[in-house]
Amino acid sequence: MGRHGWNSGARRWQLTALLGVGAVALALVLTLINTLPSNGGSTVGTSRDGDKVHGTPAASPAVSEPDVGWGFTHTQFSADEGAGAAVARVEGLLSKDPGLPQNQHIMGWGAGNPEPVEGRYDFAEMDRRIDFVRASGGTPVVTLCCAPDWMKGGKSGSDNTNWSQAALETAPTRAHYKDYAALAATVAKRYPDVRHFIVWNEFKGFWNNAEARWDYEGYTELYNLVYKALKKVDKDIMVGGPYLVMDSLDPRQKPDASTTFKGPWGAMDQRVLDAFDYWNKHKVGADFVVVDGSSYTKDDELLPDEFGATDKFTAVGKWVRARTRGLPLWWAEYYVEPADGNDDRTGWSEARREAVQAAGLIAMAKGGASSGFYWNPEEEKGSGCAGCLWTPTSSGSGGTALPMFDLVSRFGAAFPPGTRYETVPVASDDVPNVRVLADDKAVLVVNVLDRPIDAQVDGKKFTMGAYEVKWLSR
């Protein structure tokens, strides 16, 4: 939980405090006028027509498929705001790969509180993100997380949203599960071109302290209500969960380390496996299954090393697929580089980062995954942005593609859902030094060493630089 931070967008909201005295006075008057005595809190900036279709929805395919392919998740800062030239530059980059999946949460990670007061909605920031996905030709995916304050014991009102991490990571109370399902339906009606919904994020707030395990009963109850509500809006909407963090441990960490599901990369946390099995058994339905996780252990150990640790993705994928009767497998998030104390991942060179990320993508594909979302750690401004897809759009020169964008977009284009992977010959001496994924048209090769090598893959000989990621045509 909290591995990637939460980037709520609160900083932008806090800027409103800098408005002039006159504007503040006007806002105060409006607040007093629009306060609802029945549940308290301001309704400024809200409306009752949350389910009114926003903008011009993109044309939806005649048949919704449960797979979307490989894309990315928008976080607190993205390219929906900034200098016009930079925003247009990113839209152009994304438009070169039509349909690239783009995931957005409904609250936090760049989106405001969608329902500050019961029955009163504010989708301004969410609208802007969806508009950006449409303008850039992407396939929109929505993660239904997190919940308005009044659904989880907090205060009602557009002036009362608590953007602390603890508050954001609090689940709705059971008494409000149906209210959250109704909000999910409202979102689906507002954006009819969104055909894929993920229910919640990393079981946030669903921990049973008394029994020191996940509250999988509570999550599954919420999931089932949301699933039914979305299918009532449109039976062809695709819905998936449980978005569990597939944590692994040092095998010696008993009693939580699984004794049956383990490998050189560690042992799975048995509490996670139990939660998954309960959801899988008691869900009312699912069009795809969603997991999340890192290659390293919960204690940030890369076992046996950063590349070998990615084999965990393959193992988890096969385990999940075996239990879900072939449901399409999505990785909502995937991490290969441990974060520092500030939750930053800046310790590796970009070449090393890209190589291990590529190895991770290969491992997920070999585990049966057909879709995945790179968590884009975009920054608001500055020239450096470790692991980002593009340079910050705050200036007109921003929005330039970075190495990770090429990897994510190219992987998605080369290996879309339905890809039939093929085994290609690799010289015996090169087997320990490279990771390879291929279909009938392309071969992805990764040098796992921090030095140049001479490789022979698919009958072709070539030199690779340290940590080089290389594409071959067939």
Coordinates of C-alpha atoms in Angstrom, one line a residue, residues 24-450:
V24 CA -12.8 34.9 -1.7
A25 CA -15.7 36.9 -0.4
L26 CA -17.9 35.9 -3.3
A27 CA -17.0 32.3 -2.8
L28 CA -18.0 32.6 0.9
V29 CA -21.4 34.0 -0.1
L30 CA -21.9 31.2 -2.6
T31 CA -20.9 28.7 0.0
L32 CA -23.5 30.0 2.5
I33 CA -26.2 30.0 -0.2
N34 CA -25.5 26.6 -1.4
T35 CA -25.0 24.8 1.9
L36 CA -27.4 21.8 2.3
P37 CA -28.7 21.7 5.9
S38 CA -29.5 18.0 5.6
N39 CA -26.0 16.8 5.2
G40 CA -23.8 19.9 5.6
G41 CA -20.9 21.2 3.6
S42 CA -20.7 23.5 0.6
T43 CA -22.0 22.6 -2.8
V44 CA -20.0 25.2 -4.6
G45 CA -18.8 23.9 -8.0
T46 CA -21.2 20.9 -7.9
S47 CA -24.3 20.0 -9.9
R48 CA -27.0 17.4 -9.8
D49 CA -26.5 16.2 -13.4
G50 CA -23.5 14.0 -12.8
D51 CA -24.8 11.4 -15.2
K52 CA -25.2 13.8 -18.1
V53 CA -23.0 12.7 -21.0
H54 CA -19.9 14.8 -21.0
G55 CA -18.5 16.2 -24.2
T56 CA -18.3 14.2 -27.4
P57 CA -17.7 10.5 -26.6
A58 CA -15.4 8.7 -29.0
A59 CA -17.0 6.1 -31.2
S60 CA -17.1 2.7 -29.3
P61 CA -16.4 -0.6 -31.0
A62 CA -19.5 -2.6 -31.9
V63 CA -18.3 -5.3 -29.5
S64 CA -16.4 -4.7 -26.3
E65 CA -13.5 -7.0 -25.8
P66 CA -12.1 -7.7 -22.3
D67 CA -8.5 -7.0 -23.3
V68 CA -7.2 -3.5 -24.0
G69 CA -3.5 -4.1 -24.4
W70 CA -0.4 -2.3 -22.8
G71 CA -0.6 1.3 -21.8
F72 CA -0.2 3.6 -18.8
T73 CA -1.9 5.2 -15.9
H74 CA -2.3 9.0 -15.4
T75 CA -1.1 10.2 -12.0
Q76 CA -1.2 13.6 -10.2
F77 CA 0.5 15.4 -13.0
S78 CA -0.1 14.6 -16.7
A79 CA -0.4 16.2 -20.1
D80 CA -4.0 17.4 -19.8
E81 CA -2.6 20.7 -18.3
G82 CA 0.4 22.9 -19.2
A83 CA 1.7 24.9 -22.1
G84 CA -0.4 24.5 -25.2
A85 CA 2.5 23.5 -27.4
A86 CA 3.7 20.8 -24.9
V87 CA 0.2 19.4 -24.4
A88 CA -0.3 19.2 -28.2
R89 CA 3.1 17.5 -28.5
V90 CA 2.1 14.7 -26.1
E91 CA -1.3 14.3 -27.9
G92 CA 0.7 13.9 -31.1
L93 CA 2.9 11.3 -29.6
L94 CA 0.0 9.3 -28.3
S95 CA -2.0 9.7 -31.5
K96 CA 0.8 7.8 -33.4
D97 CA -0.4 4.6 -31.6
P98 CA -4.2 4.9 -31.8
G99 CA -6.0 3.1 -29.0
L100 CA -3.1 3.1 -26.5
P101 CA -4.9 2.4 -23.2
Q102 CA -4.9 5.2 -20.7
N103 CA -6.1 4.6 -17.1
Q104 CA -7.5 7.3 -14.8
H105 CA -8.9 7.0 -11.2
I106 CA -12.1 8.8 -10.4
M107 CA -10.7 10.5 -7.2
G108 CA -7.1 11.3 -6.5
W109 CA -4.2 10.9 -8.9
G110 CA -5.2 14.1 -10.7
A111 CA -8.9 13.9 -10.2
G112 CA -11.0 15.8 -7.7
N113 CA -13.7 14.6 -5.3
P114 CA -16.5 13.4 -7.8
E115 CA -19.4 13.6 -5.3
P116 CA -18.5 16.1 -2.4
V117 CA -22.1 16.0 -1.2
E118 CA -24.6 13.2 -1.7
G119 CA -26.3 13.7 -5.1
R120 CA -24.1 16.7 -6.0
Y121 CA -21.2 16.1 -8.4
D122 CA -18.0 17.7 -9.5
F123 CA -16.3 16.0 -12.4
A124 CA -14.2 19.0 -13.6
E125 CA -10.8 17.4 -13.4
M126 CA -12.1 14.0 -14.4
D127 CA -13.7 15.6 -17.5
R128 CA -10.4 17.2 -18.4
R129 CA -8.6 13.8 -18.2
I130 CA -11.2 12.0 -20.3
D131 CA -11.1 14.9 -22.8
F132 CA -7.3 14.4 -23.1
V133 CA -7.7 10.6 -23.6
R134 CA -10.2 11.3 -26.4
A135 CA -8.0 14.0 -28.0
S136 CA -5.0 11.7 -28.0
G137 CA -6.9 8.8 -29.5
G138 CA -6.5 6.6 -26.5
T139 CA -8.6 3.8 -25.1
P140 CA -10.0 5.1 -21.8
V141 CA -10.0 2.8 -18.8
V142 CA -11.4 4.0 -15.4
T143 CA -10.3 2.8 -12.0
L144 CA -13.2 3.2 -9.5
C145 CA -11.2 4.6 -6.6
C146 CA -11.3 6.4 -4.3
A147 CA -14.4 7.4 -2.2
P148 CA -15.9 10.8 -1.3
D149 CA -15.5 11.7 2.4
W150 CA -19.1 11.3 3.4
M151 CA -19.0 7.7 2.3
K152 CA -16.2 6.9 4.7
G153 CA -17.1 8.8 7.9
G154 CA -15.7 12.2 6.8
K155 CA -17.4 15.5 6.3
S156 CA -19.7 16.3 3.4
G157 CA -19.0 19.3 1.2
S158 CA -16.8 20.6 -1.6
D159 CA -14.8 22.5 1.0
N160 CA -14.2 19.5 3.3
T161 CA -12.3 17.0 1.2
N162 CA -9.5 15.5 3.2
W163 CA -6.6 14.9 0.8
S164 CA -4.3 13.2 3.2
Q165 CA -3.0 9.8 2.2
A166 CA -4.7 8.2 5.2
A167 CA -8.0 9.6 4.2
L168 CA -7.7 8.8 0.5
E169 CA -6.8 5.2 1.3
T170 CA -9.9 4.7 3.5
A171 CA -12.6 2.5 2.0
P172 CA -16.4 3.3 2.1
T173 CA -18.2 2.1 5.1
R174 CA -20.4 -0.9 4.5
A175 CA -23.5 1.3 4.9
H176 CA -22.3 3.3 1.9
Y177 CA -21.4 0.4 -0.5
K178 CA -24.6 0.9 -2.4
D179 CA -23.9 4.7 -2.6
Y180 CA -20.5 3.9 -4.1
A181 CA -22.0 1.5 -6.6
A182 CA -24.5 4.3 -7.6
L183 CA -21.5 6.7 -8.1
A184 CA -19.9 4.1 -10.3
A185 CA -23.0 3.9 -12.4
T186 CA -23.1 7.7 -12.7
V187 CA -19.5 7.7 -14.0
A188 CA -20.4 5.0 -16.6
K189 CA -23.3 7.1 -17.8
R190 CA -21.3 10.3 -18.0
Y191 CA -18.5 8.7 -20.1
P192 CA -20.3 6.1 -22.3
D193 CA -17.1 5.6 -24.4
V194 CA -15.4 4.1 -21.3
R195 CA -16.0 0.4 -21.7
H196 CA -13.6 -1.0 -19.1
F197 CA -13.8 -0.4 -15.3
I198 CA -11.5 -1.6 -12.6
V199 CA -13.1 -1.8 -9.1
W200 CA -11.0 -0.1 -6.4
N201 CA -7.2 0.0 -6.0
E202 CA -5.0 -2.3 -4.0
F203 CA -7.6 -3.2 -1.4
K204 CA -7.0 0.2 0.1
G205 CA -8.9 0.4 3.4
F206 CA -9.8 -3.2 3.4
W207 CA -7.6 -4.6 6.1
N208 CA -8.9 -6.6 9.0
N209 CA -6.8 -5.5 12.0
A210 CA -8.5 -7.9 14.4
E211 CA -7.5 -10.9 12.3
A212 CA -4.3 -9.4 10.7
R213 CA -5.6 -10.2 7.2
W214 CA -7.3 -8.6 4.3
D215 CA -11.0 -7.9 4.6
Y216 CA -11.8 -9.8 1.5
E217 CA -15.4 -10.2 2.5
G218 CA -15.9 -6.5 2.5
Y219 CA -14.1 -5.9 -0.7
T220 CA -16.0 -8.6 -2.5
E221 CA -19.3 -7.3 -1.3
L222 CA -18.4 -3.8 -2.7
Y223 CA -17.1 -5.3 -5.9
N224 CA -20.3 -7.3 -6.5
L225 CA -22.5 -4.3 -6.0
V226 CA -20.4 -2.2 -8.4
Y227 CA -20.4 -5.0 -10.9
K228 CA -24.2 -5.2 -10.9
A229 CA -24.6 -1.5 -11.1
L230 CA -22.3 -1.1 -14.1
K231 CA -24.0 -4.0 -15.9
K232 CA -27.3 -2.4 -15.3
V233 CA -26.1 0.7 -17.1
D234 CA -24.9 -1.4 -20.0
K235 CA -24.4 -5.2 -20.0
D236 CA -21.5 -4.8 -22.4
I237 CA -19.4 -2.8 -20.0
M238 CA -16.3 -4.8 -19.0
V239 CA -15.6 -5.0 -15.3
G240 CA -12.7 -6.5 -13.4
G241 CA -10.9 -6.8 -10.0
P242 CA -9.6 -7.5 -7.4
Y243 CA -6.5 -5.3 -8.0
L244 CA -4.6 -7.0 -5.2
V245 CA -1.0 -6.3 -4.5
M246 CA 0.7 -9.6 -5.1
D247 CA 3.3 -9.3 -2.4
S248 CA 6.1 -11.7 -2.0
L249 CA 8.3 -12.2 1.1
D250 CA 11.5 -13.8 2.2
P251 CA 10.6 -17.5 2.5
R252 CA 11.7 -17.5 6.1
Q253 CA 9.0 -14.9 7.1
K254 CA 6.7 -17.4 8.7
P255 CA 3.8 -17.8 9.1
D256 CA 2.8 -15.4 6.3
A257 CA 5.1 -16.8 3.6
S258 CA 3.4 -19.4 1.4
T259 CA 5.0 -22.9 1.6
T260 CA 3.6 -23.9 -1.8
F261 CA 3.9 -20.9 -4.0
K262 CA 7.5 -19.7 -4.1
G263 CA 10.6 -19.4 -6.3
P264 CA 14.1 -17.9 -6.4
W265 CA 12.3 -14.5 -6.3
G266 CA 10.8 -15.3 -2.8
A267 CA 7.5 -16.7 -1.4
M268 CA 4.1 -15.3 -2.0
D269 CA 2.3 -13.7 1.0
Q270 CA -0.3 -16.3 1.9
R271 CA -2.7 -13.6 3.1
V272 CA -2.8 -12.2 -0.4
L273 CA -3.5 -15.7 -1.9
D274 CA -6.3 -16.2 0.5
A275 CA -7.9 -12.9 -0.4
F276 CA -7.7 -13.6 -4.1
D277 CA -9.2 -17.1 -3.7
Y278 CA -12.1 -15.7 -1.7
W279 CA -12.9 -13.0 -4.3
N280 CA -12.5 -15.5 -7.1
K281 CA -15.0 -17.9 -5.5
H282 CA -17.6 -15.3 -4.4
K283 CA -17.6 -12.7 -7.2
V284 CA -20.8 -12.5 -9.2
G285 CA -18.8 -12.1 -12.4
A286 CA -15.8 -10.6 -14.0
D287 CA -14.8 -9.9 -17.6
F288 CA -11.1 -9.7 -16.7
V289 CA -8.9 -10.2 -13.6
V290 CA -6.6 -7.5 -12.3
V291 CA -3.5 -7.8 -10.1
D292 CA -0.7 -5.4 -9.1
G293 CA 2.7 -5.9 -7.7
S294 CA 6.5 -5.6 -7.7
S295 CA 9.2 -8.0 -8.7
Y296 CA 11.0 -7.3 -5.4
T297 CA 9.8 -8.5 -2.0
K298 CA 7.8 -6.6 0.5
D299 CA 11.2 -5.7 2.1
D300 CA 12.6 -4.4 -1.2
E301 CA 14.8 -7.4 -1.9
L302 CA 15.6 -8.2 -5.5
L303 CA 15.9 -11.9 -5.5
P304 CA 18.2 -13.3 -6.9
D305 CA 18.9 -10.0 -8.8
E306 CA 16.9 -7.3 -10.6
F307 CA 16.3 -9.4 -13.7
G308 CA 15.8 -12.7 -12.1
A309 CA 13.2 -11.1 -9.8
T310 CA 11.0 -10.4 -12.8
D311 CA 10.3 -14.1 -13.1
K312 CA 7.8 -13.5 -10.3
F313 CA 5.5 -11.8 -12.8
T314 CA 5.4 -15.0 -14.9
A315 CA 4.8 -17.2 -11.9
V316 CA 2.0 -15.0 -10.5
G317 CA 0.4 -14.8 -14.0
K318 CA 0.3 -18.5 -14.4
W319 CA -1.1 -19.0 -10.9
V320 CA -3.9 -16.5 -11.5
R321 CA -4.8 -17.8 -14.9
A322 CA -5.0 -21.3 -13.6
R323 CA -7.6 -20.2 -11.1
T324 CA -9.8 -17.9 -13.2
R325 CA -10.5 -20.3 -16.1
G326 CA -8.7 -18.2 -18.7
L327 CA -10.1 -14.8 -17.9
P328 CA -7.9 -12.1 -19.5
L329 CA -5.2 -11.0 -17.1
W330 CA -4.3 -7.3 -16.5
W331 CA -1.5 -5.9 -14.4
A332 CA -2.9 -2.5 -13.1
E333 CA 0.6 -1.6 -11.9
Y334 CA 4.0 -3.2 -12.0
Y335 CA 7.3 -2.2 -10.4
V336 CA 10.8 -3.4 -10.8
E337 CA 12.8 -0.7 -9.0
P338 CA 12.5 -0.3 -5.2
A339 CA 11.7 3.2 -4.1
D340 CA 13.7 5.3 -1.6
G341 CA 12.4 6.8 1.6
N342 CA 10.6 9.5 -0.3
D343 CA 8.9 7.0 -2.6
D344 CA 11.2 8.1 -5.5
R345 CA 12.9 5.8 -8.0
T346 CA 15.9 7.7 -9.1
G347 CA 18.8 5.4 -8.1
W348 CA 19.2 3.7 -11.5
S349 CA 20.4 4.9 -14.8
E350 CA 17.7 5.3 -17.4
A351 CA 19.3 2.5 -19.5
R352 CA 19.1 0.1 -16.5
R353 CA 15.6 1.2 -15.7
E354 CA 14.4 0.6 -19.2
A355 CA 16.1 -2.8 -19.5
V356 CA 14.6 -4.1 -16.3
Q357 CA 11.2 -2.7 -17.2
A358 CA 11.4 -4.5 -20.6
A359 CA 12.3 -7.7 -18.8
G360 CA 9.3 -7.2 -16.6
L361 CA 7.0 -6.7 -19.5
I362 CA 8.4 -9.9 -21.1
A363 CA 7.8 -11.8 -17.9
M364 CA 4.2 -10.6 -17.6
A365 CA 3.5 -11.6 -21.2
K366 CA 5.0 -15.0 -20.6
G367 CA 2.7 -15.4 -17.6
G368 CA -0.4 -14.9 -19.8
A369 CA -1.1 -11.2 -19.3
S370 CA -2.7 -9.4 -22.2
S371 CA -3.0 -5.9 -20.7
G372 CA -0.9 -3.8 -18.3
F373 CA -0.5 -0.2 -17.2
Y374 CA 2.8 1.5 -16.6
W375 CA 2.5 3.9 -13.6
N376 CA 3.7 7.1 -15.1
P377 CA 5.6 9.0 -12.3
E378 CA 5.1 12.3 -14.2
E379 CA 6.3 15.6 -12.5
E380 CA 4.8 19.0 -12.7
K381 CA 7.9 20.8 -13.8
G382 CA 11.7 20.6 -14.2
S383 CA 14.0 19.0 -16.7
G384 CA 14.7 15.7 -15.1
C385 CA 12.0 13.0 -14.7
A386 CA 13.3 9.6 -13.9
G387 CA 11.1 6.9 -15.5
C388 CA 8.6 9.3 -16.9
L389 CA 7.0 8.9 -20.3
W390 CA 7.6 12.5 -21.4
T391 CA 9.2 15.7 -20.1
P392 CA 6.9 17.9 -18.0
T393 CA 4.4 20.0 -20.0
S394 CA 4.7 23.1 -17.8
S395 CA 6.8 24.8 -20.5
G396 CA 6.4 25.1 -24.2
S397 CA 9.5 22.9 -24.8
G398 CA 8.0 20.1 -22.7
G399 CA 6.1 17.0 -23.8
T400 CA 9.1 15.4 -25.4
A401 CA 9.1 11.6 -25.4
L402 CA 11.5 9.9 -23.0
P403 CA 12.9 6.3 -23.4
M404 CA 10.2 4.7 -21.3
F405 CA 7.5 6.1 -23.7
D406 CA 9.2 4.3 -26.6
L407 CA 9.3 1.0 -24.7
V408 CA 5.7 1.1 -23.5
S409 CA 4.1 2.3 -26.7
R410 CA 6.3 0.0 -28.9
F411 CA 5.6 -3.0 -26.7
G412 CA 1.8 -2.3 -26.9
A413 CA 1.9 -2.0 -30.7
A414 CA 4.1 -5.0 -31.2
F415 CA 2.3 -7.4 -28.8
P416 CA -1.4 -6.5 -28.7
P417 CA -4.1 -8.8 -27.2
G418 CA -4.3 -12.1 -29.0
T419 CA -0.6 -12.2 -29.9
R420 CA 0.7 -15.7 -30.5
Y421 CA 4.2 -15.7 -29.1
E422 CA 6.9 -17.8 -30.7
T423 CA 10.1 -19.3 -29.5
V424 CA 13.2 -18.1 -31.4
P425 CA 16.7 -19.6 -31.3
V426 CA 19.2 -18.0 -28.9
A427 CA 22.9 -19.0 -29.0
S428 CA 23.6 -21.1 -25.9
D429 CA 26.3 -18.6 -24.6
D430 CA 23.8 -15.8 -24.8
V431 CA 20.9 -17.5 -23.0
P432 CA 22.0 -16.2 -19.5
N433 CA 22.6 -12.7 -20.8
V434 CA 19.4 -11.8 -22.7
R435 CA 15.7 -11.8 -22.2
V436 CA 13.7 -12.4 -25.4
L437 CA 10.0 -12.1 -26.5
A438 CA 8.9 -12.7 -30.1
D439 CA 5.9 -13.2 -32.4
D440 CA 5.8 -13.7 -36.1
K441 CA 6.7 -10.0 -36.8
A442 CA 8.9 -8.7 -34.1
V443 CA 11.6 -9.8 -31.5
L444 CA 12.3 -7.9 -28.4
V445 CA 15.8 -8.5 -26.9
V446 CA 17.2 -7.2 -23.6
N447 CA 20.8 -7.3 -22.5
V448 CA 20.8 -8.0 -18.8
L449 CA 24.4 -7.1 -18.3
D450 CA 26.0 -3.8 -17.5

